[in-house]
Amino acid sequence: NAGVTQTPKFRVLKTGQSMTLLCAQDMNHEYMYWYRQDPGMGLRLIHYSVGEGTTAKGEVPDGYNVSRLKKQNFLLGLESAAPSQTSVYFCASIVGWSPSMNTEAFFGQGTRLTVV
Amino acid sequence: SQKIEQNSEALNIQEGKTATLTCNYTNYSPAYLQWYRQDPGRGPVFLLLIRENEKEKRKERLKVTFDTTLKQSLFHITASQPADSATYLCALMNTGFQKLVFGTGTRLLVSP
């Protein structure tokens, strides 16, 4: 049982290049999230999805796009990378929602992205 | 604006003492609050969840309190050990049960 898997683990981009980060979960979870983590900033929510075919903006969505074409995959795209997007990116998933569920978020191992 | 604040300075304590970490929030109406542990180079790992109608939750050496009037949660680790050294993050799920947002985290250092 792999849980949440992020691809790639490391990447160096030049300013202006594009790339896609892949998050895959094998737990049949409905909700998926993309965060970025910078020193002293905690985890900041970029985009999230509450089901296949749905996406929504988080706290820091500018410069990023996402897609959830399949339930198990959540893709994060950078169309034109900027040095300000240098960060560690984490994906997370939650089984779904009802007030009585004792749900927890499962995280991937992170993707360390450097934009030069 | 909405904020989730945790002590940015590291908390240094001696082994065996109780560590207390604080999470304060503004302009949120959380359905529940969670605490996570994060080790260097790893993703956060879930520890505890407490709902808006609960005052306290315990799990082994961990205790969480939730005061929706003060808009604050306290996270306690009793009989702390060096292995408890990590960054601890609080997270809120909004009442729409969609967005999960995190605080800035507090680094805990437990000395032998």
Short mmCIF file of C-alpha atoms in Angstrom, two decimals:
data_model
loop_
_atom_site.label_atom_id
_atom_site.label_comp_id
_atom_site.label_asym_id
_atom_site.label_seq_id
_atom_site.Cartn_x
_atom_site.Cartn_y
_atom_site.Cartn_z
CA ASN A 1 0.00 0.00 0.00
CA ALA A 2 1.87 3.05 -1.29
CA GLY A 3 -0.43 5.76 0.16
CA VAL A 4 0.37 9.13 -1.43
CA THR A 5 3.18 9.26 -3.97
CA GLN A 6 4.66 12.43 -5.45
CA THR A 7 6.67 12.59 -8.65
CA PRO A 8 9.39 13.85 -9.01
CA LYS A 9 11.18 14.13 -5.67
CA PHE A 10 13.62 16.81 -6.86
CA ARG A 11 13.69 19.17 -9.81
CA VAL A 12 15.68 22.18 -10.96
CA LEU A 13 13.99 24.48 -13.47
CA LYS A 14 15.13 27.53 -15.33
CA THR A 15 13.02 30.68 -15.09
CA GLY A 16 10.24 30.52 -17.65
CA GLN A 17 10.20 26.74 -18.01
CA SER A 18 7.07 24.72 -17.32
CA MET A 19 6.55 21.50 -15.44
CA THR A 20 3.90 19.29 -13.88
CA LEU A 21 4.04 17.70 -10.46
CA LEU A 22 2.09 14.49 -10.08
CA CYS A 23 0.35 13.30 -6.94
CA ALA A 24 -1.10 9.80 -6.91
CA GLN A 25 -3.04 8.13 -4.10
CA ASP A 26 -4.21 4.54 -3.93
CA MET A 27 -6.61 4.91 -0.98
CA ASN A 28 -9.70 5.91 -3.00
CA HIS A 29 -9.73 9.31 -1.26
CA GLU A 30 -12.12 12.01 -2.44
CA TYR A 31 -10.23 15.12 -1.29
CA MET A 32 -6.76 16.09 -2.46
CA TYR A 33 -4.61 19.13 -1.70
CA TRP A 34 -1.44 20.84 -2.90
CA TYR A 35 0.65 22.85 -0.44
CA ARG A 36 3.94 24.66 -0.59
CA GLN A 37 6.26 24.93 2.39
CA ASP A 38 8.82 27.68 2.78
CA PRO A 39 11.04 28.37 5.81
CA GLY A 40 9.02 29.99 8.59
CA MET A 41 5.81 29.93 6.55
CA GLY A 42 4.29 26.59 7.43
CA LEU A 43 2.16 24.87 4.82
CA ARG A 44 0.27 27.18 2.48
CA LEU A 45 -2.64 25.82 0.47
CA ILE A 46 -2.27 26.30 -3.30
CA HIS A 47 -5.25 24.43 -4.76
CA TYR A 48 -7.50 21.62 -3.68
CA SER A 49 -10.06 19.20 -5.06
CA VAL A 50 -13.08 17.63 -3.39
CA GLY A 51 -13.71 15.08 -6.11
CA GLU A 52 -12.87 13.92 -9.59
CA GLY A 53 -13.29 16.75 -12.09
CA THR A 54 -13.42 19.50 -9.42
CA THR A 55 -10.75 21.97 -8.35
CA ALA A 56 -10.71 25.13 -6.22
CA LYS A 57 -8.25 27.85 -5.30
CA GLY A 58 -6.49 27.92 -1.97
CA GLU A 59 -4.54 30.72 -0.29
CA VAL A 60 -1.71 31.11 -2.82
CA PRO A 61 -2.98 29.95 -6.25
CA ASP A 62 -1.27 32.50 -8.51
CA GLY A 63 1.17 31.00 -10.99
CA TYR A 64 -0.21 27.46 -10.59
CA ASN A 65 -2.88 25.38 -12.29
CA VAL A 66 -4.29 22.00 -11.32
CA SER A 67 -6.32 19.17 -12.79
CA ARG A 68 -8.13 16.16 -11.33
CA LEU A 69 -9.18 14.14 -14.34
CA LYS A 70 -8.93 10.86 -12.44
CA LYS A 71 -9.88 10.38 -8.80
CA GLN A 72 -6.49 8.97 -7.85
CA ASN A 73 -4.38 11.71 -9.46
CA PHE A 74 -4.00 15.42 -8.74
CA LEU A 75 -1.64 17.35 -11.01
CA LEU A 76 -0.01 20.69 -10.20
CA GLY A 77 1.29 22.71 -13.14
CA LEU A 78 3.68 25.61 -13.34
CA GLU A 79 3.29 27.26 -16.75
CA SER A 80 6.19 29.71 -16.47
CA ALA A 81 8.34 29.05 -13.42
CA ALA A 82 9.67 31.94 -11.36
CA PRO A 83 12.37 31.96 -8.64
CA SER A 84 9.61 32.80 -6.12
CA GLN A 85 8.21 29.33 -6.75
CA THR A 86 11.32 27.70 -5.31
CA SER A 87 9.86 25.66 -2.47
CA VAL A 88 9.00 22.21 -1.16
CA TYR A 89 5.63 21.05 -2.47
CA PHE A 90 3.47 18.59 -0.57
CA CYS A 91 0.40 16.75 -1.71
CA ALA A 92 -2.17 15.39 0.74
CA SER A 93 -5.37 13.39 0.56
CA ILE A 94 -8.36 12.86 2.84
CA VAL A 95 -10.87 10.04 2.53
CA GLY A 96 -13.80 12.44 2.26
CA TRP A 97 -16.18 14.16 4.50
CA SER A 98 -18.85 13.84 7.12
CA PRO A 99 -18.83 15.54 10.53
CA SER A 100 -18.62 12.24 12.38
CA MET A 101 -15.63 10.88 10.52
CA ASN A 102 -12.31 10.91 12.33
CA THR A 103 -10.43 11.83 9.20
CA GLU A 104 -6.77 12.62 8.83
CA ALA A 105 -4.71 13.94 5.95
CA PHE A 106 -2.11 11.62 4.44
CA PHE A 107 0.90 13.37 2.91
CA GLY A 108 3.35 12.51 0.19
CA GLN A 109 7.09 12.74 0.73
CA GLY A 110 7.36 16.13 -0.95
CA THR A 111 8.91 17.56 -4.10
CA ARG A 112 11.86 19.93 -3.71
CA LEU A 113 11.73 22.42 -6.59
CA THR A 114 14.43 24.98 -7.33
CA VAL A 115 13.90 27.66 -9.98
CA VAL A 116 17.08 29.39 -11.12
CA SER B 1 -7.74 38.49 7.35
CA GLN B 2 -7.61 34.85 8.34
CA LYS B 3 -4.65 33.70 10.38
CA ILE B 4 -3.45 30.60 12.16
CA GLU B 5 -0.57 31.46 14.45
CA GLN B 6 1.88 29.25 16.26
CA ASN B 7 5.02 30.26 18.13
CA SER B 8 7.70 30.80 15.52
CA GLU B 9 10.50 30.43 18.05
CA ALA B 10 11.65 26.94 18.91
CA LEU B 11 10.57 25.52 22.24
CA ASN B 12 13.44 24.01 24.22
CA ILE B 13 12.62 21.74 27.15
CA GLN B 14 14.31 19.07 29.25
CA GLU B 15 13.49 15.40 28.95
CA GLY B 16 10.68 14.37 31.28
CA LYS B 17 9.01 17.79 31.33
CA THR B 18 5.68 18.66 29.73
CA ALA B 19 5.82 20.55 26.43
CA THR B 20 2.93 22.91 25.69
CA LEU B 21 2.42 24.30 22.20
CA THR B 22 -0.13 26.95 21.25
CA CYS B 23 -2.27 27.45 18.17
CA ASN B 24 -4.33 30.65 17.83
CA TYR B 25 -6.65 31.44 14.97
CA THR B 26 -8.60 34.47 13.78
CA ASN B 27 -11.52 34.81 11.38
CA TYR B 28 -12.11 31.07 11.10
CA SER B 29 -15.05 29.00 12.22
CA PRO B 30 -13.44 25.58 12.29
CA ALA B 31 -15.45 22.40 12.40
CA TYR B 32 -12.40 20.77 13.93
CA LEU B 33 -8.72 21.21 14.58
CA GLN B 34 -5.88 18.75 14.04
CA TRP B 35 -2.29 18.45 15.14
CA TYR B 36 0.49 17.01 12.99
CA ARG B 37 4.13 16.14 13.52
CA GLN B 38 6.73 16.85 10.84
CA ASP B 39 10.30 15.57 10.84
CA PRO B 40 12.98 17.17 8.63
CA GLY B 41 12.64 16.19 4.97
CA ARG B 42 9.34 14.37 5.56
CA GLY B 43 5.67 15.10 5.11
CA PRO B 44 3.49 15.85 8.15
CA VAL B 45 1.99 12.93 10.06
CA PHE B 46 -1.41 13.13 11.77
CA LEU B 47 -1.50 12.97 15.58
CA LEU B 48 -4.87 14.07 16.95
CA LEU B 49 -8.20 15.61 15.94
CA ILE B 50 -10.56 17.59 18.19
CA ARG B 51 -14.00 18.79 17.15
CA GLU B 52 -15.57 22.16 17.85
CA ASN B 53 -17.89 20.69 20.50
CA GLU B 54 -15.07 18.91 22.35
CA LYS B 55 -12.96 20.49 25.07
CA GLU B 56 -10.17 17.94 25.42
CA LYS B 57 -8.77 14.86 23.69
CA ARG B 58 -6.06 12.48 24.88
CA LYS B 59 -3.91 9.87 23.21
CA GLU B 60 -1.16 8.23 25.23
CA ARG B 61 1.20 11.08 26.26
CA LEU B 62 -0.58 13.63 24.07
CA LYS B 63 -3.37 15.96 25.11
CA VAL B 64 -5.18 18.58 23.06
CA THR B 65 -7.58 21.25 24.28
CA PHE B 66 -9.82 23.41 22.13
CA ASP B 67 -11.38 26.69 23.28
CA THR B 68 -13.60 28.16 20.55
CA THR B 69 -14.27 31.26 22.66
CA LEU B 70 -10.57 32.07 22.97
CA LYS B 71 -9.99 30.70 19.43
CA GLN B 72 -7.11 28.66 20.74
CA SER B 73 -5.86 25.11 20.95
CA LEU B 74 -3.15 23.85 23.29
CA PHE B 75 -1.12 20.73 22.54
CA HIS B 76 0.64 19.00 25.43
CA ILE B 77 3.26 16.27 25.40
CA THR B 78 3.82 14.85 28.87
CA ALA B 79 7.01 13.07 29.96
CA SER B 80 8.72 14.40 26.86
CA GLN B 81 11.56 12.45 25.24
CA PRO B 82 14.33 13.46 22.82
CA ALA B 83 12.46 11.43 20.17
CA ASP B 84 9.61 13.97 20.45
CA SER B 85 11.86 16.61 18.89
CA ALA B 86 10.16 17.71 15.67
CA THR B 87 8.02 20.49 14.22
CA TYR B 88 4.36 20.42 15.27
CA LEU B 89 1.68 21.92 13.06
CA CYS B 90 -1.93 22.70 13.82
CA ALA B 91 -4.53 22.59 11.04
CA LEU B 92 -8.14 23.71 10.74
CA MET B 93 -10.91 22.32 8.60
CA ASN B 94 -13.48 24.99 7.83
CA THR B 95 -17.18 24.43 8.50
CA GLY B 96 -17.78 23.81 4.78
CA PHE B 97 -15.62 20.69 5.20
CA GLN B 98 -13.39 21.39 2.26
CA LYS B 99 -10.33 23.52 2.92
CA LEU B 100 -7.66 22.20 5.30
CA VAL B 101 -5.35 25.05 6.32
CA PHE B 102 -2.22 24.90 8.44
CA GLY B 103 -0.42 27.08 10.94
CA THR B 104 3.24 28.00 10.66
CA GLY B 105 4.41 25.25 12.99
CA THR B 106 6.50 25.24 16.17
CA ARG B 107 9.80 23.41 16.46
CA LEU B 108 10.19 21.43 19.68
CA LEU B 109 13.64 20.44 20.97
CA VAL B 110 13.80 18.01 23.88
CA SER B 111 17.22 17.76 25.55
CA PRO B 112 18.39 14.64 27.40
#
